[in-house]
Coordinates of C-alpha atoms in Angstrom, one line a residue:
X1 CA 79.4 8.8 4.1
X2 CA 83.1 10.1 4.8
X3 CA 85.6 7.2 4.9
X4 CA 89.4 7.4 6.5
X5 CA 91.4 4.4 5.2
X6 CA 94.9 3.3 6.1
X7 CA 95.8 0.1 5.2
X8 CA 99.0 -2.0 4.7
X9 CA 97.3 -4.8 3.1
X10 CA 95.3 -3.8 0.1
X11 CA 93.8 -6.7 -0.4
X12 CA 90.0 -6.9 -2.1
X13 CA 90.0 -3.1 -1.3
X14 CA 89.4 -1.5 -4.4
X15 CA 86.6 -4.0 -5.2
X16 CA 85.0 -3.3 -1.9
X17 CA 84.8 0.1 -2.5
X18 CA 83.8 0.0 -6.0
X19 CA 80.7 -2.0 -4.7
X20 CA 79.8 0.5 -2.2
X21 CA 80.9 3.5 -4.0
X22 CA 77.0 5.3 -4.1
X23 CA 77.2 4.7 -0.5
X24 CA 80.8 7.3 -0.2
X25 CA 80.7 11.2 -0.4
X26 CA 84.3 11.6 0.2
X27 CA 87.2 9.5 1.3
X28 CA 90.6 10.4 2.6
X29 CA 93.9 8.5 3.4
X30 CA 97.2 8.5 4.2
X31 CA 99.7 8.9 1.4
X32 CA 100.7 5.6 0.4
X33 CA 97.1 4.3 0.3
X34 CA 95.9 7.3 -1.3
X35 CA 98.6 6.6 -4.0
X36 CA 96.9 3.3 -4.7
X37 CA 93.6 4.3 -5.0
X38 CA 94.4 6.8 -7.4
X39 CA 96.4 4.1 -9.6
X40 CA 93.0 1.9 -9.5
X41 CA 90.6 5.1 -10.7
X42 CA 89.1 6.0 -7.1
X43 CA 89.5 9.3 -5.9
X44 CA 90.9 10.5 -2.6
X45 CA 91.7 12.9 -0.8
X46 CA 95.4 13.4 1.4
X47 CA 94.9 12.9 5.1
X48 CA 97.7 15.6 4.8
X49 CA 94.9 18.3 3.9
X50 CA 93.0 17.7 7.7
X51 CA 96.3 17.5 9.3
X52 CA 98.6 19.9 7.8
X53 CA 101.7 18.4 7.4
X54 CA 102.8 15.2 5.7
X55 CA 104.4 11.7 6.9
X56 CA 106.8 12.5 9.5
X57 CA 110.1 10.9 10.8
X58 CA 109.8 8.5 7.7
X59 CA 106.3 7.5 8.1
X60 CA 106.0 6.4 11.9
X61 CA 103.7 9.9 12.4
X62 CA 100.8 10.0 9.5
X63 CA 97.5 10.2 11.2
X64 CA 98.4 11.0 14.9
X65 CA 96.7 14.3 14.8
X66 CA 93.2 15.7 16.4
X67 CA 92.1 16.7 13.1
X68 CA 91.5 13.2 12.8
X69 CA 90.8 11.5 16.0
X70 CA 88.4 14.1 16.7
X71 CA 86.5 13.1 13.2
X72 CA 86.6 9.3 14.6
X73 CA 85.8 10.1 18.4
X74 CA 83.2 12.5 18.2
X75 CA 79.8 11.5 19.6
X76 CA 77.8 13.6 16.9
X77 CA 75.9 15.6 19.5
X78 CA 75.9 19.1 19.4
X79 CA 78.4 19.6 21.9
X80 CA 80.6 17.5 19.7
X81 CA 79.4 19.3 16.9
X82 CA 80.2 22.4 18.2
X83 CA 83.8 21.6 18.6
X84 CA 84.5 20.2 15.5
X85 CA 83.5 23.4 13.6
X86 CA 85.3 25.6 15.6
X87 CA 88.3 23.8 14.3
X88 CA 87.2 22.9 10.9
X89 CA 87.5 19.3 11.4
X90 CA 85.5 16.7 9.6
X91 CA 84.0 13.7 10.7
X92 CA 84.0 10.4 9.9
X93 CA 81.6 7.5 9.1
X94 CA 83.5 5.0 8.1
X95 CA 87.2 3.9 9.2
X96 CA 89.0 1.1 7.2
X97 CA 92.6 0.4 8.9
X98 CA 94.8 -2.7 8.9
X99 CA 98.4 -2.6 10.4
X100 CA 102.1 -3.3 10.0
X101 CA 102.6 -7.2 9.2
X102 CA 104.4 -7.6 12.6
X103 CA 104.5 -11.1 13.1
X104 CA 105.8 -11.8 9.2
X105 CA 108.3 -9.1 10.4
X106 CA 109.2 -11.2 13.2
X107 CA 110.2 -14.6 11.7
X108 CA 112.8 -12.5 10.5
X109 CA 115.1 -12.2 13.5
X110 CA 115.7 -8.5 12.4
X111 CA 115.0 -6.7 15.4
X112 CA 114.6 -3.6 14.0
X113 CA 112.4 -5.0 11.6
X114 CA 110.5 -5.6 14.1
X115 CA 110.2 -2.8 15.9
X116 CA 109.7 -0.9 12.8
X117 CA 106.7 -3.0 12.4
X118 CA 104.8 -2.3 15.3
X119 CA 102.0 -0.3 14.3
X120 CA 101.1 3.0 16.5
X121 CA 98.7 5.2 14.1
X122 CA 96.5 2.7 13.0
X123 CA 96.4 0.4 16.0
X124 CA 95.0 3.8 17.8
X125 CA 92.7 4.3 14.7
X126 CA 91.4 1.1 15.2
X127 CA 90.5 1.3 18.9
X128 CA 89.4 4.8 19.0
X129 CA 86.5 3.7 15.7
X130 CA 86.2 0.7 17.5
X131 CA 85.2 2.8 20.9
X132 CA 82.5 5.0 18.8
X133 CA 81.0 1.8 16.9
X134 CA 77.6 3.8 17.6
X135 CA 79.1 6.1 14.8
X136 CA 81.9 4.7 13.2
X137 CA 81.8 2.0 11.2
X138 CA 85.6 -0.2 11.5
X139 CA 86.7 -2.1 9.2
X140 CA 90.0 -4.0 10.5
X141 CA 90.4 -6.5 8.3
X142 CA 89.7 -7.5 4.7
X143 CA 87.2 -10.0 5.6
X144 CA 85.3 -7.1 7.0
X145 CA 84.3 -6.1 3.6
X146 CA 82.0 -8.6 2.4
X147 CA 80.0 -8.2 5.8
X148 CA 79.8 -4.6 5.7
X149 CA 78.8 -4.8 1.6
X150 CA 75.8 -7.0 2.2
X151 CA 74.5 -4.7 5.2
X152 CA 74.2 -1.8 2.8
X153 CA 72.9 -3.5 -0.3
X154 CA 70.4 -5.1 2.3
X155 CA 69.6 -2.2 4.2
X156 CA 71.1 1.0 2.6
X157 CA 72.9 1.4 5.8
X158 CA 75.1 -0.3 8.4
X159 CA 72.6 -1.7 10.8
X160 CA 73.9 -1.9 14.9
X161 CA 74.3 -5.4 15.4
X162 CA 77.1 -5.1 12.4
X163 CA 78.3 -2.1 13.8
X164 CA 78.8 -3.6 17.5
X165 CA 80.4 -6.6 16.0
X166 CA 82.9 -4.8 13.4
X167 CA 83.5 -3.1 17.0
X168 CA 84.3 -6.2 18.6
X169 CA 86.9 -7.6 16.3
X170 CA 88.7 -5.2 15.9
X171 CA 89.3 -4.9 20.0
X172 CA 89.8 -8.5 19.2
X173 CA 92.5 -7.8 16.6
X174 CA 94.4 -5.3 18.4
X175 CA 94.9 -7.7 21.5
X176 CA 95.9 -10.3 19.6
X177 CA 98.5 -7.8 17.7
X178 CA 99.5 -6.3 21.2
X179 CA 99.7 -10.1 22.7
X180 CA 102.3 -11.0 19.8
X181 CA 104.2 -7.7 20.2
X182 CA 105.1 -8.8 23.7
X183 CA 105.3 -12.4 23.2
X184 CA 107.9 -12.3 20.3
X185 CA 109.7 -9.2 21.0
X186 CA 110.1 -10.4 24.4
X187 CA 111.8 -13.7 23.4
X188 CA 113.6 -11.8 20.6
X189 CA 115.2 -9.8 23.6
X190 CA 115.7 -12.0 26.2
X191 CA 115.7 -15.3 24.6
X192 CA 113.8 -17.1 27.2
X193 CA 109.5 -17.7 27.6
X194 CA 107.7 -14.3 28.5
X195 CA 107.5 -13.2 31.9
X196 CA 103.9 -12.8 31.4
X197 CA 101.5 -15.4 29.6
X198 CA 99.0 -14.0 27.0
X199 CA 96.5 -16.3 25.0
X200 CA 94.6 -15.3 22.3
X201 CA 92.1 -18.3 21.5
X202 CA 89.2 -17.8 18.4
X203 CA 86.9 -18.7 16.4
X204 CA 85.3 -20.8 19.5
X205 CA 83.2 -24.2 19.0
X206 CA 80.2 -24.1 21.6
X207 CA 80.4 -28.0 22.3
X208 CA 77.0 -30.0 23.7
X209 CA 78.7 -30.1 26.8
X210 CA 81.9 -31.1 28.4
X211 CA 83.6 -34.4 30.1
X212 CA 80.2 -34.9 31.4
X213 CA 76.4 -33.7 30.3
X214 CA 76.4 -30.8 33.3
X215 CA 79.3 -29.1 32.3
X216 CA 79.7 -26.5 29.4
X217 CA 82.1 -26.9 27.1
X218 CA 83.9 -25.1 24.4
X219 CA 86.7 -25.8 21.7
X220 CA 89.3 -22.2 20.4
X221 CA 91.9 -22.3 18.1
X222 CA 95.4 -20.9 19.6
X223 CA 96.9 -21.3 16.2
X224 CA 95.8 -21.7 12.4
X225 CA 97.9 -25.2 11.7
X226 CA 98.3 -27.4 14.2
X227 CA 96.0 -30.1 15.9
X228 CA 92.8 -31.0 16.1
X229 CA 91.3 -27.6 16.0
X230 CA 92.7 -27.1 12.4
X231 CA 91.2 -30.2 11.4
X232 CA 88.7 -30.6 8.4
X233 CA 85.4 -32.4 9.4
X234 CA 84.7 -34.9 6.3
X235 CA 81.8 -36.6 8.1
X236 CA 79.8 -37.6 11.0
X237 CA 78.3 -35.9 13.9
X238 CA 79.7 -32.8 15.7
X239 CA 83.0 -33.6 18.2
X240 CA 82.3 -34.0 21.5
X241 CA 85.1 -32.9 24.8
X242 CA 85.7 -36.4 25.3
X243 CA 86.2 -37.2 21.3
X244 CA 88.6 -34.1 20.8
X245 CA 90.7 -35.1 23.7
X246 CA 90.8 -38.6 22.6
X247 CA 91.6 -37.6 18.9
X248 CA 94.1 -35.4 20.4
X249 CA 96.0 -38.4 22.1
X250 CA 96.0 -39.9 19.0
X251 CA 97.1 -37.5 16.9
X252 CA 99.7 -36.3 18.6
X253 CA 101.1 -40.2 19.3
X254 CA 101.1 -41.2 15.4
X255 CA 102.9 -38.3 14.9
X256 CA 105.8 -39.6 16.5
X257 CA 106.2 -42.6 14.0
X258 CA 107.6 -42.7 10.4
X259 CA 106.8 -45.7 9.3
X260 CA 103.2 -46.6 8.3
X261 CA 101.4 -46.4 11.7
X262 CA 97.8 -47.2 13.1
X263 CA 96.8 -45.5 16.6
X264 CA 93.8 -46.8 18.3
X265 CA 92.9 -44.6 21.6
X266 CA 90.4 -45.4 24.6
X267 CA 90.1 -42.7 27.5
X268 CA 93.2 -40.4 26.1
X269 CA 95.8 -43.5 26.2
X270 CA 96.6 -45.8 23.7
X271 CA 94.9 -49.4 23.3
X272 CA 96.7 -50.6 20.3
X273 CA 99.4 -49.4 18.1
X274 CA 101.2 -50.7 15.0
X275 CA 103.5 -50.3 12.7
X276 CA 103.3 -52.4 9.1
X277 CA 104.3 -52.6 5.6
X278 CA 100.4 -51.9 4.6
X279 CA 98.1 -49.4 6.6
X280 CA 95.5 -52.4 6.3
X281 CA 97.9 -54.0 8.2
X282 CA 99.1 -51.6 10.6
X283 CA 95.2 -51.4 11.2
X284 CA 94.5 -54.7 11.6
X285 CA 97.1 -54.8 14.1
X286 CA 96.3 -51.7 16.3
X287 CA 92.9 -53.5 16.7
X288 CA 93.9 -57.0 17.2
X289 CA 96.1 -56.0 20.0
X290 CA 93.3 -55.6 22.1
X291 CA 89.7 -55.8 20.9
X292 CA 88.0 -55.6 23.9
X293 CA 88.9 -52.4 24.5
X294 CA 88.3 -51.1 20.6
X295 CA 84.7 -50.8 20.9
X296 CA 83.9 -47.1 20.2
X297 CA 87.6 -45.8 19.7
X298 CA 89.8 -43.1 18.0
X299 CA 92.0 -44.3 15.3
X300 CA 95.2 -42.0 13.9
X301 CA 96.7 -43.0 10.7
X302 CA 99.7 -41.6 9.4
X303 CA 99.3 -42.0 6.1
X304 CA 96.3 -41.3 3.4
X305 CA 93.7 -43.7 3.9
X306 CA 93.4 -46.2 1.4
X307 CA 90.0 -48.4 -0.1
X308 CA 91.4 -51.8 1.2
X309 CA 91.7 -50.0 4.9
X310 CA 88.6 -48.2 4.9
X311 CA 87.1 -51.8 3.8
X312 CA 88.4 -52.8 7.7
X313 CA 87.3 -49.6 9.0
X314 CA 83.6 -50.1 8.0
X315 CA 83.7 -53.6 10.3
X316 CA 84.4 -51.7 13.3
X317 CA 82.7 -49.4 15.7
X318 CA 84.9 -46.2 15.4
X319 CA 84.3 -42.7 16.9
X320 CA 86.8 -40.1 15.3
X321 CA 88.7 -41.6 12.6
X322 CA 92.4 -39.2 12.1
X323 CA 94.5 -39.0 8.7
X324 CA 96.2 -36.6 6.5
X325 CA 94.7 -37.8 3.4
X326 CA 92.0 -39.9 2.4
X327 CA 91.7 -41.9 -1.3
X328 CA 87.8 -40.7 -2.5
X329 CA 86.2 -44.0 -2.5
X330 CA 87.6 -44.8 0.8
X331 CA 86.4 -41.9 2.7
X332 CA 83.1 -42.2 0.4
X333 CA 82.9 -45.5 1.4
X334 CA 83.1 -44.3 5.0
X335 CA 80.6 -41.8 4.7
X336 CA 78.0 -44.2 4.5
X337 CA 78.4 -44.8 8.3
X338 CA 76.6 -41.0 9.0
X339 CA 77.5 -41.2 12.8
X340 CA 81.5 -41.7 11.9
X341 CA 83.6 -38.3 12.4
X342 CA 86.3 -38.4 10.0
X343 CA 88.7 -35.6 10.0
X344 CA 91.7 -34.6 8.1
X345 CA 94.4 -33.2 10.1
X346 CA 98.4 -32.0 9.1
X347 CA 101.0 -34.7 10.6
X348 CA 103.4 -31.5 11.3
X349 CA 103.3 -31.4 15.0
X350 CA 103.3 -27.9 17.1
X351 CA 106.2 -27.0 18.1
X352 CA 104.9 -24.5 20.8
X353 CA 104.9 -24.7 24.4
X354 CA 101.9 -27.2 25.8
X355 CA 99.4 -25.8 29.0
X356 CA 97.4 -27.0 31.0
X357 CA 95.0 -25.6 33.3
X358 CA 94.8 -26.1 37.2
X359 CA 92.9 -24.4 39.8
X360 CA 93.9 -20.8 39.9
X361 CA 96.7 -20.7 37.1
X362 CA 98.2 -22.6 34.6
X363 CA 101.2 -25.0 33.9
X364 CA 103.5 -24.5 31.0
X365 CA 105.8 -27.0 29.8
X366 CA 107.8 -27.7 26.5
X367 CA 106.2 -30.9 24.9
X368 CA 107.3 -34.0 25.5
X369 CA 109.6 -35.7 23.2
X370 CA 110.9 -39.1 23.5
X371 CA 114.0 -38.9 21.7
X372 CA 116.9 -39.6 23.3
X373 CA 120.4 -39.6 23.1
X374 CA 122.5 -42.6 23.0
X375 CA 121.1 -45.7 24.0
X376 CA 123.3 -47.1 26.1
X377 CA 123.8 -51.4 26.8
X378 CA 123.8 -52.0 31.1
X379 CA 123.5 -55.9 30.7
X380 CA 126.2 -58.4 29.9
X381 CA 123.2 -60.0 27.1
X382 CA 122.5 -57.5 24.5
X383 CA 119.3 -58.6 21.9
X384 CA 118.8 -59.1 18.3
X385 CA 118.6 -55.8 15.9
X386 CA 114.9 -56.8 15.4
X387 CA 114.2 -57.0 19.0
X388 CA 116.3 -53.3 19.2
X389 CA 113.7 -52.1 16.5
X390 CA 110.8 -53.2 19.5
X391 CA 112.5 -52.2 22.1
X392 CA 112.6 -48.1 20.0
X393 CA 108.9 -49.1 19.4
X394 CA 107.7 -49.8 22.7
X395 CA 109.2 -46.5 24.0
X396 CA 107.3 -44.4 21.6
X397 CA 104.2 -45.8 22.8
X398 CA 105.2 -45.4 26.6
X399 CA 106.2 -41.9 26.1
X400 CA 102.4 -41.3 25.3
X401 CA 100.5 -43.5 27.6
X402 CA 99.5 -42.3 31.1
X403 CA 102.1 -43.4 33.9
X404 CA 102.6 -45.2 35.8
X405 CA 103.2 -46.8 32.5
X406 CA 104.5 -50.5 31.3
X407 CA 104.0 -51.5 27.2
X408 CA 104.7 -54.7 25.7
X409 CA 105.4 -55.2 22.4
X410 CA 106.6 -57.4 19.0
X411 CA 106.9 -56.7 15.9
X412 CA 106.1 -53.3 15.8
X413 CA 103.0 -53.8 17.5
X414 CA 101.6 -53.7 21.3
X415 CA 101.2 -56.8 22.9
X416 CA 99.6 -55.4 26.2
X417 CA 99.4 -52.0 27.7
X418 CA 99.3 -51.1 31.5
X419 CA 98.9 -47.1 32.0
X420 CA 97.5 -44.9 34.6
X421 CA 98.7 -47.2 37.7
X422 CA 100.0 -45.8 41.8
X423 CA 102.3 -49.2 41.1
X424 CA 104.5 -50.2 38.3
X425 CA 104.7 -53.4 38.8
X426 CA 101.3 -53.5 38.8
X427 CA 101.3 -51.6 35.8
X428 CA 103.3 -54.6 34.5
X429 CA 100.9 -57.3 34.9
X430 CA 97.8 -55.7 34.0
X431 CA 100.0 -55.2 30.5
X432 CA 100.6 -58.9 30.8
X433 CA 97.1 -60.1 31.6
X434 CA 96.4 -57.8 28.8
X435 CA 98.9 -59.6 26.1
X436 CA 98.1 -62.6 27.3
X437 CA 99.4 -65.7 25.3
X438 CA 101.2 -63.5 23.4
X439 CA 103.1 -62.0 26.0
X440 CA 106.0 -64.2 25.5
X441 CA 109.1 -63.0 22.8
X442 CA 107.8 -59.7 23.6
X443 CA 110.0 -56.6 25.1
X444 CA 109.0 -54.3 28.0
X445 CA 109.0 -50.4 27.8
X446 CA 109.0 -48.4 31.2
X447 CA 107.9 -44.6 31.1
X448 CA 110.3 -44.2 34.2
X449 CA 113.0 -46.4 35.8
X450 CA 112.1 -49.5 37.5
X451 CA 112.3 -49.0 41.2
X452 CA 113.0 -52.5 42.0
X453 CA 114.2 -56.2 40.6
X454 CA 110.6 -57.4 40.7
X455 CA 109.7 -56.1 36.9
X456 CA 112.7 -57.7 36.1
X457 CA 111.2 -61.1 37.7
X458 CA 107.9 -60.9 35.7
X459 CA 109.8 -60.5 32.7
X460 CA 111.4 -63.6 32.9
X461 CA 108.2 -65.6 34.4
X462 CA 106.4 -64.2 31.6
X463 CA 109.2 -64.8 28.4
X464 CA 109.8 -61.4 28.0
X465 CA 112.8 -60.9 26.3
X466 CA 114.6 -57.4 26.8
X467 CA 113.4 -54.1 28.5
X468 CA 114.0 -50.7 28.0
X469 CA 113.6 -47.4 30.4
X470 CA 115.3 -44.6 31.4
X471 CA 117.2 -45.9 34.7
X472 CA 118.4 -43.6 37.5
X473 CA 117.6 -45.5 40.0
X474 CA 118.7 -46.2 43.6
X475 CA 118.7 -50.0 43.0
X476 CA 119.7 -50.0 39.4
X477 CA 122.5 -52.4 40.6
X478 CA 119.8 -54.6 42.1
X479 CA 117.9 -54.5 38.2
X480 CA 121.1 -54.9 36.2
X481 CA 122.0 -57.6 38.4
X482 CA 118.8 -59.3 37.8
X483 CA 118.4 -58.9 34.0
X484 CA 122.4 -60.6 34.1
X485 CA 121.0 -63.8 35.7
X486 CA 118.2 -64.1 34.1
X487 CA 120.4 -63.2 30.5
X488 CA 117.6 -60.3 29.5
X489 CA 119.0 -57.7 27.3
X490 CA 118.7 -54.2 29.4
X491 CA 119.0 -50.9 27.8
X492 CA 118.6 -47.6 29.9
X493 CA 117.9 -44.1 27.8
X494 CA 118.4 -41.7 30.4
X495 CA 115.8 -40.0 29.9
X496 CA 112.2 -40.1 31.6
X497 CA 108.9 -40.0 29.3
X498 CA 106.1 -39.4 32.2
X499 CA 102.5 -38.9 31.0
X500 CA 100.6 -37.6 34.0

């Protein structure tokens, strides 16, 4: 077997080579990877000696010659054949290529790093071994190696269904490198979101099916940190649609709170949240502030689960259980309920653009954030520092629950929840029926500005004591002058938090 190789990263290639070494007649590479081999005891031969001239225009042109693409393309048919030897070119078996580190290049900010970094020879190595798969054998990445190894010990030979996959990641690979070339060196130069929108997703999830048992359903990683995809499954059965867009909700809520948070989420919007001095607590709370809804739910936790939590935990009927960390006789605690997922998932959130899909296209949009500026006082009553902590409370949780959306809360926890309404004020008092008794002393959050003075009436009917939303209304002078009779507090952020 002939072998070309041409790799940047070197990794596990000298083992992988020694393993298969009875298996090579003759290998051949380009200069600094032929340099390396040598240092490790293989021998190889200068691509320079097929080509006839060495690296040009400091390296950019090494292999970008027919003597070798001709030893990758041909068919190995006489015709072929033929042709070869009237030239004196060789063929080759085997092709084992990785390229330029572009996207470490890239986080740089060096544009000519960059560009220096985009790989020409061995990104048309790759596709043209990749086209004659039949033949050629390519190896594009170092996890290739182990694969290909056990095919020959196995077989003595690289059997077609390894062949046609090898094939297939590597046209995998060299999208996914072209897709980042644009991507980045398109934002590099222009500073703005690509023209154009390439995805790469991978290493897909085949799911039992999707919102509903007819529909097929599958899960791909878009990025190797973030989310639910990049989870670790510590127990229970496999996710379902529904469950991974639940546990997203959830995730991506609790990662908005520094203190010690519990997130409970029904139908992709929140049921209970709470912050606390104690996760038990916190947990308690999330739950408490509406059981009837916390019957087969998603919990988030930002913080590692602890024994005395888990204890609560094993009371309840939970679905997906989120948290960055779990204490070993908790989660082994857990595991004793065999239906329970479990995951571990990174608090970092992703910073990348979020999209969603619609009938012919997709929408792009920055995620939301619910930060705002300054808060700014528009009644003449302003509230207590503790009711101020609520009021910042409340607003987190509004900023993730569908809108229309109205949340009560006290004491850094919800009191009652109204999402996913055509009215806000009816919004309003389903999150009042909701709190019920304990509506009162709470403070309302609104995802958008109230349109008229009649929140501002059920607030003081129901004892609620300050509200906060973004304002920008038409009638604001209508609410302000309502929340100044009634003496409620009033606190506009200028800034809208809509959940659609």
């Amino acid at each position: 077997m002939r072998v070309l190789i041409s790799v940047y990263d070197k990794t596990g290639l000298v083992d992988f080579l020694s393993s298969i070494g009875n298996y090579i007649d003759e290998i051949y590479g380009t200069e600094g990877t032929v340099k390396f081999l040598k240092d490790n005891n293989i021998s190889a031969n200068n691509s320079s000696q097929l080509t006839g001239f060495d690296d040009l225009l400091g390296g950019r042109v090494k292999t970008l010659h027919p003597a070798i693409f001709s030893g990758v393309l041909s068919k190995r048919d006489g015709e072929s054949n033929e042709q070869l030897s009237k030239y004196g070119y060789k063929d080759f078996d085997m092709v084992i290529c990785n390229l330029y580190p572009f996207v470490e290049a890239s986080k740089s900010g060096d544009l000519q790093a960059m560009i220096e970094n985009i790989d020409i020879g061995g990104l048309s190595l790759i596709r043209a071994a990749a086209k004659n798969y039949k033949n050629v054998a390519v190896l594009s990445h170092p996890d290739d190696y182990s694969m290909v190894k056990n095919a020959l010990l196995k077989n003595r030979e690289i059997d077609m269904k390894t062949r046609e996959l090898l094939g297939l990641r590597a046209f995998s690979r060299s999208a996914d490198y072209d897709i980042e070339i644009y991507n980045r060196l398109y934002r590099k130069l222009n500073g703005c979101q690509p023209e154009e929108l390439f995805i790469h997703g991978y290493e897909r999830s085949d799911l039992r099916y999707g919102e509903n048992p007819d529909q097929e359903a599958y899960m791909f990683k878009i990025n190797e940190k973030y989310g639910i995809p990049n989870g670790i499954q510590l127990n229970g059965k496999e996710l379902s649609y529904n469950n991974i867009l639940d546990a997203n909700a959830a995730l991506e809520t609790v990662q908005d709170f520094d203190d010690i948070t519990s997130v409970i989420v029904k139908h992709r919007t929140p049921s209970g949240i709470s912050s606390a001095d104690t996760l038990k607590e916190a947990f308690i709370n999330s739950y408490n502030a509406d059981p009837e809804s916390a019957y087969g739910f998603v919990v988030a936790l930002n913080r590692k689960l602890d024994l005395d939590t888990a204890r609560e935990m094993q009371k309840k009927f939970i679905e997906v259980l989120i948290a960055p960390e779990y204490d070993r006789d908790a989660l082994n605690l857990l595991k004793k309920k065999k239906n329970m997922r479990i995951l571990k998932c990174s608090m970092e959130k992703d910073p990348e653009k979020a999209i969603s899909s619609v009938s012919g296209g997709v929408l792009v949009q920055s995620r939301l954030d619910y930060r705002y500026g300054k808060l700014e006082l528009k009644s003449s009553t302003e509230t207590s520092k503790e009711k101020l902590k609520d009021l910042e409370f409340a607003w987190k949780v509004v900023a993730h629950t569908k809108s229309n959306a109205m949340v009560l809360a006290k004491n850094r926890t919800t009191v009652g929840i109204g999402a996913g309404q055509t009215s806000r004020i009816e919004a309003l008092k389903i999150a009042i029926e909701r709190g019920g008794s304990n509506v009162k002393g709470s403070v309302l959050a609104s995802d958008a500005y109230l349109p008229f003075d009649d929140s501002v009436i059920e607030c003081y009917k129901n004892g609620i004591d300050a509200i906060i939303q973004p304002g920008g209304s038409i009638r604001d002078e209508d609410v302000i002058k309502r929340c100044n009779e009634y003496k409620i507090p009033l606190y506009f952020t200028g800034k809208r938090v809509f959940l659609h």
